[in-house]
Coordinates of C-alpha atoms in Angstrom, one line a residue:
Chain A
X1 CA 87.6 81.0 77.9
X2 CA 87.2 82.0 74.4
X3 CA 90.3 82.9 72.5
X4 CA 91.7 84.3 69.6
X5 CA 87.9 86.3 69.3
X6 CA 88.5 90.4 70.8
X7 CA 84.9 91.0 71.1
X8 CA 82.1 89.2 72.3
X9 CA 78.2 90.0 72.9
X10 CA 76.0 90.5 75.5
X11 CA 72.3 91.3 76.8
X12 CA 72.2 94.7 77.9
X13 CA 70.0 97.6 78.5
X14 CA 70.5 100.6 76.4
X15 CA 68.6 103.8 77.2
X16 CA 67.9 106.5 74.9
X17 CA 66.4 109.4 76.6
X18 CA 63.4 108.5 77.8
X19 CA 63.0 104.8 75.7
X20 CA 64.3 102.1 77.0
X21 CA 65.7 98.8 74.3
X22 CA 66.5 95.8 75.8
X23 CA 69.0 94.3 73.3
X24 CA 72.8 92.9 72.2
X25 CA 75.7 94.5 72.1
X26 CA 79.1 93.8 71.6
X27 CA 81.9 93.9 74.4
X28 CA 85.7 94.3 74.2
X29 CA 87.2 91.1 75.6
X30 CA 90.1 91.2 78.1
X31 CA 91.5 88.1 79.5
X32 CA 94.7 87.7 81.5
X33 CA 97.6 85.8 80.1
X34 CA 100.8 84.5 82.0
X35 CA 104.1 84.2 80.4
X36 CA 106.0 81.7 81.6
X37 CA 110.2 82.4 80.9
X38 CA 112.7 79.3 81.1
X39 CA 110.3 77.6 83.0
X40 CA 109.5 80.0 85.3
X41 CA 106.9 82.1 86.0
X42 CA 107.2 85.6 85.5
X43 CA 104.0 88.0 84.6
X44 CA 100.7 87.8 84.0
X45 CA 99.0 90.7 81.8
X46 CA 95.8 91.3 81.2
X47 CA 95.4 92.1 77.6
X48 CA 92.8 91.5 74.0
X49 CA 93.0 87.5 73.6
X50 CA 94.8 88.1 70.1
X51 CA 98.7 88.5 69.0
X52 CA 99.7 86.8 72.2
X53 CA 103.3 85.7 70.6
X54 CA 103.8 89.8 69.6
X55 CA 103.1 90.3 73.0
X56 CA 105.3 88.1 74.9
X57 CA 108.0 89.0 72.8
X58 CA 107.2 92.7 72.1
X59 CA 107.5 92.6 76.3
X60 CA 110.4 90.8 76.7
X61 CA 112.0 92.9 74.5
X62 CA 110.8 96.4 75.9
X63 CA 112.1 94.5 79.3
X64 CA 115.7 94.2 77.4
X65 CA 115.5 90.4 77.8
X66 CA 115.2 89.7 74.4
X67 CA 117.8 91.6 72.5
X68 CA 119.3 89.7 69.5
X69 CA 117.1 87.1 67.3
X70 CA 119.2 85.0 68.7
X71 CA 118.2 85.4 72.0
X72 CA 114.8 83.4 71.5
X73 CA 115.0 79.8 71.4
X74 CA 111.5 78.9 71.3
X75 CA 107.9 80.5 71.7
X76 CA 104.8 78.0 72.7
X77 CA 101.1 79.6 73.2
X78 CA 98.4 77.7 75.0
X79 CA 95.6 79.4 74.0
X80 CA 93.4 77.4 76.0
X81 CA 95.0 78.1 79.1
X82 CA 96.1 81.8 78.5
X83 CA 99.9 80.4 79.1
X84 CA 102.8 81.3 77.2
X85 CA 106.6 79.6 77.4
X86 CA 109.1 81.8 76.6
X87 CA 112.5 79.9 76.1
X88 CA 115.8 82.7 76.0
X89 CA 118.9 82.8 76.3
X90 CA 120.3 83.7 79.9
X91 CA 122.1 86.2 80.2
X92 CA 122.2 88.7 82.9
X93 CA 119.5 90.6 81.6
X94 CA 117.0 88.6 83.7
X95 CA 118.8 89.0 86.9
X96 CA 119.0 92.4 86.5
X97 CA 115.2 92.9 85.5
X98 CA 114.0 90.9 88.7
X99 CA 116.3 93.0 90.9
X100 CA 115.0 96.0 89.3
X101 CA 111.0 94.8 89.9
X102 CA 111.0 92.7 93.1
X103 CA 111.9 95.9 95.5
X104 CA 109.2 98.4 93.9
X105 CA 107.1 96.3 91.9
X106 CA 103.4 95.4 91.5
X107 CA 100.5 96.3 88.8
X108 CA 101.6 99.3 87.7
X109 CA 104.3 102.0 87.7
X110 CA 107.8 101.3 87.0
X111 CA 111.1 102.1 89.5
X112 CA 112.2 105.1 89.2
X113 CA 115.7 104.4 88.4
X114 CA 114.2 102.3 85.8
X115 CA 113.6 105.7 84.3
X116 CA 117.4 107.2 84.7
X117 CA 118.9 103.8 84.2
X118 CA 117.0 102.4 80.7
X119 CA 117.2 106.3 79.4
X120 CA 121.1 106.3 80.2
X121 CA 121.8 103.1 78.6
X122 CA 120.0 103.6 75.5
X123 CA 121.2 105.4 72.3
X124 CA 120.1 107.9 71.2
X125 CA 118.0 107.8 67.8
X126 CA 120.0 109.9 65.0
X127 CA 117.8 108.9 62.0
X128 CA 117.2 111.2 59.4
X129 CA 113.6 110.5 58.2
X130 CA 111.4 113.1 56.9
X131 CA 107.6 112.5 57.2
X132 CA 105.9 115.7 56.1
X133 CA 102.5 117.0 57.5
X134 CA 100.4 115.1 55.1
X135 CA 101.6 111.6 55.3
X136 CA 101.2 112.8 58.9
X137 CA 97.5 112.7 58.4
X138 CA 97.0 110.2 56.2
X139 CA 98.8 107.7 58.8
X140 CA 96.3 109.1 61.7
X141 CA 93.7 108.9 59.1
X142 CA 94.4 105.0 58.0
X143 CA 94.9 104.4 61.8
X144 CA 91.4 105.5 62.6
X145 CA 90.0 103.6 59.5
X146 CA 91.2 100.3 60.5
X147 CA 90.3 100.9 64.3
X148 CA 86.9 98.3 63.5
X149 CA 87.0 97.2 67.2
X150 CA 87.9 100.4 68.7
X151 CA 84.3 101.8 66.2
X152 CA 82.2 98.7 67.6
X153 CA 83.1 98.0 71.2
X154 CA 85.2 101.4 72.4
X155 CA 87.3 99.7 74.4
X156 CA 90.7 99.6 73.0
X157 CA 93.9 101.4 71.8
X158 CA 95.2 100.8 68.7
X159 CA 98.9 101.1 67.4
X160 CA 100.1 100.9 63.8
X161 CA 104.3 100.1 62.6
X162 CA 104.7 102.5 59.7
X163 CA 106.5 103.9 56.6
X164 CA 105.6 107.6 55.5
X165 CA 103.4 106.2 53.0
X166 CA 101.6 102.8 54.0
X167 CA 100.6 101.0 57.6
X168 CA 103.4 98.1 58.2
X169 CA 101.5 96.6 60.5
X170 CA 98.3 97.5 63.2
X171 CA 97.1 95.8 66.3
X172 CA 94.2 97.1 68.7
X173 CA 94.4 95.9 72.2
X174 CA 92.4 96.9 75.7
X175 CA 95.9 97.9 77.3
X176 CA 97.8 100.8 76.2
X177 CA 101.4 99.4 76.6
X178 CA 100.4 96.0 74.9
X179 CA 99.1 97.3 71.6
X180 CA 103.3 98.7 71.6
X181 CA 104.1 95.9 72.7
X182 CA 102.7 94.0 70.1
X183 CA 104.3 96.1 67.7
X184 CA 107.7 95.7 69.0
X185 CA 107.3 91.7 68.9
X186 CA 106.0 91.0 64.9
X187 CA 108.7 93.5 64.1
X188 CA 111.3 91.7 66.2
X189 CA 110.0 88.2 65.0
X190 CA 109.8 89.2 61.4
X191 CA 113.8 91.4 61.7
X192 CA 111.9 94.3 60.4
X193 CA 114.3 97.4 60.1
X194 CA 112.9 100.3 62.6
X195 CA 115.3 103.0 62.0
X196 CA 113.2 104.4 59.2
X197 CA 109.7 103.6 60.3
X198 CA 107.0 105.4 62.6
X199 CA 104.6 104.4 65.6
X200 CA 101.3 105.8 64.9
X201 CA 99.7 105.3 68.4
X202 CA 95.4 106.4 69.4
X203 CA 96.9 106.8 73.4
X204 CA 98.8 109.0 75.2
X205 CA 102.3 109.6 74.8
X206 CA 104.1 109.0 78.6
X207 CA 107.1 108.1 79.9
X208 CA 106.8 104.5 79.5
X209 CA 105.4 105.0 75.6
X210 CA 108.2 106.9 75.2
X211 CA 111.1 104.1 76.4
X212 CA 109.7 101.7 74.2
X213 CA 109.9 103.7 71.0
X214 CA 113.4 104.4 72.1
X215 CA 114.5 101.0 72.3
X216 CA 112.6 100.2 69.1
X217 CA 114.8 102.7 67.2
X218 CA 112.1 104.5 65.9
X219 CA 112.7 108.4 65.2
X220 CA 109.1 109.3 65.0
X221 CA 106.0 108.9 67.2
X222 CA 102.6 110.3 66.1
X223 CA 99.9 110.1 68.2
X224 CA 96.2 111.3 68.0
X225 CA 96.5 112.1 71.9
X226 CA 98.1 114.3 73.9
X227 CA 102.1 113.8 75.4
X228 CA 103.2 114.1 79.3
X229 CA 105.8 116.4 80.1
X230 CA 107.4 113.6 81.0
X231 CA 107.1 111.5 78.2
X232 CA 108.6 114.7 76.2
X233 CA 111.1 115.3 78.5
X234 CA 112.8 111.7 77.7
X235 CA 111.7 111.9 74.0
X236 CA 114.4 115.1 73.8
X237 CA 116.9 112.8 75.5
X238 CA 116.8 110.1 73.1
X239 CA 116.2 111.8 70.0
X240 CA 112.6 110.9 69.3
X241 CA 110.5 113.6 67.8
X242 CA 106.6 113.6 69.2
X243 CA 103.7 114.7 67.1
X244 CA 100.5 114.9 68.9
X245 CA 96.9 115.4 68.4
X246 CA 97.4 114.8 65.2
X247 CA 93.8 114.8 63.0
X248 CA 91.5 116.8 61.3
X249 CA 94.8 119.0 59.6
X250 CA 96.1 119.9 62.9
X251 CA 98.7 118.7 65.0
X252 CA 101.5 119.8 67.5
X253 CA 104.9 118.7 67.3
X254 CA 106.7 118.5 71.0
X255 CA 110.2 117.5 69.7
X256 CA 112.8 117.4 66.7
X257 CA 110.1 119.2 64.5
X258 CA 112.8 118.9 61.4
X259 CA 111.9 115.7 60.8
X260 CA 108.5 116.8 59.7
X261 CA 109.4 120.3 58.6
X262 CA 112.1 119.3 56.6
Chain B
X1 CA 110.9 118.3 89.9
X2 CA 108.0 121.0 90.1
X3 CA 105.3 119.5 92.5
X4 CA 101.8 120.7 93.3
X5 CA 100.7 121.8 89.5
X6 CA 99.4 119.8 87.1
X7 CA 100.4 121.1 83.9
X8 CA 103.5 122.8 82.8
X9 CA 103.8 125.0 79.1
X10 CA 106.6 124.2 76.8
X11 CA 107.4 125.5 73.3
X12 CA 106.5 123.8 70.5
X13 CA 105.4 123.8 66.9
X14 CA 101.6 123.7 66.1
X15 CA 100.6 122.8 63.0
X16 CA 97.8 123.6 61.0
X17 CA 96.9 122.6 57.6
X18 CA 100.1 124.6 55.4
X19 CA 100.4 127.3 58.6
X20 CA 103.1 126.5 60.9
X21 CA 102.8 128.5 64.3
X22 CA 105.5 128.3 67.1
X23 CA 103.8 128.7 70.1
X24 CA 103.8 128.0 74.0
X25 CA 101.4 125.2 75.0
X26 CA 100.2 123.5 78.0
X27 CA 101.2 119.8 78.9
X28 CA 100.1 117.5 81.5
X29 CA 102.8 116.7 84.5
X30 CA 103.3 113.0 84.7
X31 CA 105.8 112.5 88.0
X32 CA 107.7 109.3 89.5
X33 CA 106.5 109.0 93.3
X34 CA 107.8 106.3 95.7
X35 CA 105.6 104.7 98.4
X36 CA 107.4 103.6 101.3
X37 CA 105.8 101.3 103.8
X38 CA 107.1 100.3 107.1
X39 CA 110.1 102.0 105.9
X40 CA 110.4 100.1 102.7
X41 CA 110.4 100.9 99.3
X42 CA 107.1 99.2 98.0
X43 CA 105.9 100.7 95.1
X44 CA 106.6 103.4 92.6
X45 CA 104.0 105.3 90.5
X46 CA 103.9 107.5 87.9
X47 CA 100.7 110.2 88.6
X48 CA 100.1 113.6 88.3
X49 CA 101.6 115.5 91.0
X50 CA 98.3 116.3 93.0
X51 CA 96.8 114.1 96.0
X52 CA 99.8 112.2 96.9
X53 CA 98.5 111.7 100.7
X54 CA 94.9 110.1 98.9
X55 CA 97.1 108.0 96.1
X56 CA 99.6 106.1 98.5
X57 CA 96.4 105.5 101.1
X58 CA 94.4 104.4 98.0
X59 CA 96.6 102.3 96.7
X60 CA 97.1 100.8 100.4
X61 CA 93.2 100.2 100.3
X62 CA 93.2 99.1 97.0
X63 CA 95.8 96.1 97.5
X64 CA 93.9 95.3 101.0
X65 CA 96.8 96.9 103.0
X66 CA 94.8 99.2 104.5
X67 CA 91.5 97.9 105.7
X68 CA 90.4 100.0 109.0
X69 CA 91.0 103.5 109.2
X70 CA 93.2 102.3 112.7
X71 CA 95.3 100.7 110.5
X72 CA 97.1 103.6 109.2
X73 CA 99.6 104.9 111.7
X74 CA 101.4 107.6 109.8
X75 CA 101.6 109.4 106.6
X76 CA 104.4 111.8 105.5
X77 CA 104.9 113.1 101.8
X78 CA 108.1 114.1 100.9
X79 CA 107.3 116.4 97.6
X80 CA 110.4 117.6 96.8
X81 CA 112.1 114.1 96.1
X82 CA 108.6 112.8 95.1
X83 CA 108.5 109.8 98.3
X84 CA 105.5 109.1 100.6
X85 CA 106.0 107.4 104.0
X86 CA 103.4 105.5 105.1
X87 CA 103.6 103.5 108.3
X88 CA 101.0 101.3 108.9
X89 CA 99.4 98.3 111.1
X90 CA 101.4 95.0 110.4
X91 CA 99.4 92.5 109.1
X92 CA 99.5 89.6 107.2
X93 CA 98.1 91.3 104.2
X94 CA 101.3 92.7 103.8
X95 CA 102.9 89.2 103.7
X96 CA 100.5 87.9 101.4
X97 CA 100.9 91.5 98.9
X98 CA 104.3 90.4 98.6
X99 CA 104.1 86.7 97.9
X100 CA 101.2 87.4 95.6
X101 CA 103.3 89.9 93.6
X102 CA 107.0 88.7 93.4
X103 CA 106.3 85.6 91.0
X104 CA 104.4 87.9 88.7
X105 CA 104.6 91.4 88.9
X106 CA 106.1 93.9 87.2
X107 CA 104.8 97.1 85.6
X108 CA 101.7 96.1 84.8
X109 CA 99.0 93.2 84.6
X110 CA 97.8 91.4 87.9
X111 CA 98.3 87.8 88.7
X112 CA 95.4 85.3 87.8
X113 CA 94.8 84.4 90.9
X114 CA 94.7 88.1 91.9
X115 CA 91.2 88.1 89.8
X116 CA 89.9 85.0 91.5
X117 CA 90.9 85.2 95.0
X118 CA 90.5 88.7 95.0
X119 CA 86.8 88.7 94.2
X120 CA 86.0 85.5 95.9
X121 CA 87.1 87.2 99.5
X122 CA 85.1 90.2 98.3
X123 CA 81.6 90.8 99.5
X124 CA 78.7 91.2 97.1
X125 CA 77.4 94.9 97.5
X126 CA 73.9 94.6 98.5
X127 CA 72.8 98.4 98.7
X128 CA 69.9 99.4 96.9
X129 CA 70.7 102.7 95.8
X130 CA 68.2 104.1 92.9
X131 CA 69.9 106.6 90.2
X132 CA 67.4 108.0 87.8
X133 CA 68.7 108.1 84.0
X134 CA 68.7 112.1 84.2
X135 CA 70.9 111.8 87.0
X136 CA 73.6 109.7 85.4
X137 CA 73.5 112.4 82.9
X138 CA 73.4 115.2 85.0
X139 CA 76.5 113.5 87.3
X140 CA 78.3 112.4 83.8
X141 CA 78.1 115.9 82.6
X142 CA 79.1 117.4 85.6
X143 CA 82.0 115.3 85.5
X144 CA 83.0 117.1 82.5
X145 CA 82.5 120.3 83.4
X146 CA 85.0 119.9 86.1
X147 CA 87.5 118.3 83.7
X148 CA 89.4 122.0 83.2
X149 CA 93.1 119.7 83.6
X150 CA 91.8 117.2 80.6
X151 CA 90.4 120.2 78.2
X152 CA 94.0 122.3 78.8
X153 CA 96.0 119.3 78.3
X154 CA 94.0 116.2 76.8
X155 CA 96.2 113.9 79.0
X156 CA 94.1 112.8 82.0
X157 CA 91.4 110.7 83.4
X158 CA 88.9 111.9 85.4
X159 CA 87.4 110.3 88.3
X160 CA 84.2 111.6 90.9
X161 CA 82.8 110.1 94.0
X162 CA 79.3 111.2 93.7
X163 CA 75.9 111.0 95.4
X164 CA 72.6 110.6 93.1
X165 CA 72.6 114.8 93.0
X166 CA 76.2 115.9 93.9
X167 CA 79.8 115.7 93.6
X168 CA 81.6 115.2 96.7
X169 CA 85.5 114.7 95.3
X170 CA 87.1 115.0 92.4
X171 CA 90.4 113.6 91.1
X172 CA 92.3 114.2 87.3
X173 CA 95.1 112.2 87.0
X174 CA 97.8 110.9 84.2
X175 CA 96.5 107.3 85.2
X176 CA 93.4 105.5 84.9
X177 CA 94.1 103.5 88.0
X178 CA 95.4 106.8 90.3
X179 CA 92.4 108.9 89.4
X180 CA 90.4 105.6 91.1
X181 CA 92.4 105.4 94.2
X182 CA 92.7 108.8 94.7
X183 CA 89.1 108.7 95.5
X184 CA 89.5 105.1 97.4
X185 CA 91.9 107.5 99.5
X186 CA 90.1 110.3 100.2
X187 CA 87.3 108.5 100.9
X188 CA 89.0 106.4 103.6
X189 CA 90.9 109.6 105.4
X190 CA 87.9 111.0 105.7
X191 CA 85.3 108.4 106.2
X192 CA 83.2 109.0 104.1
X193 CA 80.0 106.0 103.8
X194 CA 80.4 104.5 100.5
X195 CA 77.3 102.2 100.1
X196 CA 74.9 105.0 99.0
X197 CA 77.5 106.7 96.7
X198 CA 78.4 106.3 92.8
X199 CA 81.6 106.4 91.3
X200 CA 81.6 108.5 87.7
X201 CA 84.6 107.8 85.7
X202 CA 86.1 109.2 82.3
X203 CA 88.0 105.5 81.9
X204 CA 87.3 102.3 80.4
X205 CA 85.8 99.8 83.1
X206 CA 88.3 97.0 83.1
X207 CA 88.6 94.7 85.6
X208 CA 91.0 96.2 87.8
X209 CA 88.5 99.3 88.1
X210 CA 85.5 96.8 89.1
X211 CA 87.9 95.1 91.4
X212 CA 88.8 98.6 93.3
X213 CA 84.9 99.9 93.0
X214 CA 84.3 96.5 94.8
X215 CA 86.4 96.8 97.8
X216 CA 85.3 100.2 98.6
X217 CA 81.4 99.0 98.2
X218 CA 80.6 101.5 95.9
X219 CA 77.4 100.2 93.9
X220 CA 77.0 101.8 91.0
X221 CA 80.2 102.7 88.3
X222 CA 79.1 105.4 86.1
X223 CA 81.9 105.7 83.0
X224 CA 81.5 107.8 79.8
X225 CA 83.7 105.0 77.9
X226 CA 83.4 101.4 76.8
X227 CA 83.6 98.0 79.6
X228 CA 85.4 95.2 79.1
X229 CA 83.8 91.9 79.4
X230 CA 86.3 90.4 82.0
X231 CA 84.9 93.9 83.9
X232 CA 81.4 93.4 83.2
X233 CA 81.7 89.6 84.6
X234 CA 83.6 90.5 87.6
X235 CA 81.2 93.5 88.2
X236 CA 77.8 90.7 88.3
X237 CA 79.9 88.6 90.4
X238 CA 80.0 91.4 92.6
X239 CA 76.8 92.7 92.7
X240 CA 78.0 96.4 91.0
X241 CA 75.3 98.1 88.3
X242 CA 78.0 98.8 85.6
X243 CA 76.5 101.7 83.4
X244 CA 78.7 102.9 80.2
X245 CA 78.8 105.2 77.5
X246 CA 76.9 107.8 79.8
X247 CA 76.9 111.0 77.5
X248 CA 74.5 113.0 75.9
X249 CA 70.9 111.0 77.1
X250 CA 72.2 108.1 76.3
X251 CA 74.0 105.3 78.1
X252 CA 73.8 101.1 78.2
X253 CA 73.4 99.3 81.2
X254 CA 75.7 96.6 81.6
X255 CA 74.3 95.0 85.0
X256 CA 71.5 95.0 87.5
X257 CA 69.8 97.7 85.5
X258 CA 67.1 97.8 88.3
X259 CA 69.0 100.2 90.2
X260 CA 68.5 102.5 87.2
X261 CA 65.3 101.7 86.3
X262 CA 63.8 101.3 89.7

């Protein structure tokens, strides 16, 4: 297994109308990753080979296992194997997240009282940022700028923790929810303050998108792709104001527009 | 819970360069749905709200549930609290879902061993179906055409069982996966022969996808986006001509170009 490259290359055969090129190309790598909690195993993902700490902990906290610094006593990556030891604290977070996944779990899809019951527990964002519709851009701009593996291989979403004016941090990934994830981890690992930052995301804004900015803290969400009704529907809830298709001066805003109208 | 459309309208604020328009737009549905098998609760989803018979018998074929079309007993959709019953031969597949999934499951990602058993018990599709270039154009175009959902909302994926010169179903869905076994689903209620048919696909072709165009013997995936390279593996393993980036006369062939070139 190769690690800690995202892209590798291969012999392919690209046609071009009516030539045909034998050539190289390069390929998105995905590899699947299992993170091991308090000795146990608990999930394997299937995700780009890099960031694998951001990942496990960006998970474990959108899973509400991790909660406080505190909570992690010790993070372990074997690259070589795709494994990852997770040592937390117990509490009865854990016990609570396996009840939740073991009746309706599996690949994909969440419970839905995971829905009712993370939206109900969580408070409600009251920040009072401002972004306007220019830093707006520029953010979707920069995002799309440092997407380099997303311009050579296509096969990835990219996610970027922001301030109005300057990218925080950025991480590309083949799954959707990890390049979040990822997010939510170096910011957890590194205490960064959320309450006045922004998710600049390339993917759709669902449901599940949605959750995770809200336990992040973050007011704002831009994306460069379209919302769910669902995803909008539980953005209202918690206070999160969605900006979509945001490029090319355009973009619609689904929720709390005051915080980019001023 | 509205069932049966796709898309709902909401009010929001559109923005466009220093004009600011408040306006009604569409937005893609994104709905929790609970399969229950046996008479109990086994998985919930989050889909569009279309095809709810093909997604819970897709996902059943999918996960190796359902295997012969005698195996499904009994299907009953509950739309207005979003539940499918399925009742359904008892196998051991069932025991062996379950066992395979409660160490490691949970919202996403697939067991390792899911990759490597599931392909080993897989057979290699054989079938030596010939699609000309123009055809993969003509089916990858067509596939867009009938995107109307995707062009009103942005927020879906697209997915067409397809012979060399025709469509024969057509799915849009919120998920990558659900467009996928929406077809799987359809194709197995209605028997439909699946060794001389193509799937076309709006998605990227990770290995989950492969996996699924595996198991229903399709031998040719046709996507408009990128692979991955744990998909293009799995998909030479397999014996599947993986072709990507199918737009506008051009495309690269990721493997066994020969049933492209002839």
């Amino acid at each position: 297994m190769t690690w800690q490259v995202n892209k590798t290359t291969l012999n392919i055969v690209k046609i071009k109308g009516d030539k045909i090129i034998r050539t190289v190309d390069e390929i998105v790598q995905e590899v699947p990753v299992t993170l091991f909690l308090n000795g146990k195993e608990f999930v394997t993902m299937v995700c780009s080979p890099e960031g694998l700490e951001e990942l496990a902990v960006g998970f474990l906290c959108s899973e509400g296992l991790l909660q406080t610094p505190n909570d992690l006593k010790e993070l372990t990556v074997d690259y070589e194997n795709g494994i990852i030891y997770v040592e937390a604290a117990e509490g009865d977070s854990e016990a609570k997240f396996l009840k939740r996944n073991i009746t309706s779990c599996c690949g994909r899809g969440r419970p839905v009282f995971y829905f009712v019951n993370d939206a109900k527990s969580m408070n409600k964002v009251t920040a009072q940022l401002l972004v306007t519709p220019g830093q707006v851009w520029d953010l979707s701009d920069r995002l799309e700028e440092m997407s380099v593996l997303f311009k050579q291989t296509g096969g990835v979403h990219n996610a970027a923790l922001c301030a109005p004016t300057e990218v925080i941090l950025f991480y590309e990934d083949v799954g959707r929810h990890n390049a979040v994830d990822k997010i939510f981890g170096r910011a957890f690992l590194n205490r960064i303050p959320l309450e006045d930052k922004i998710l600049v995301f390339s993917g759709r804004v669902s449901s599940e998108i949605v959750i995770k900015v809200g336990k992040m803290g973050l007011p704002v969400i831009i994306s460069r792709s379209a919302p769910t009704n669902l995803g909008i529907e539980m953005a209202e809830k918690l206070g999160i104001t969605v900006v979509g298709f945001a490029k090319g001066e355009r973009m619609n805003v689904y929720t709390y527009p005051e915080r980019i109208l001023g």
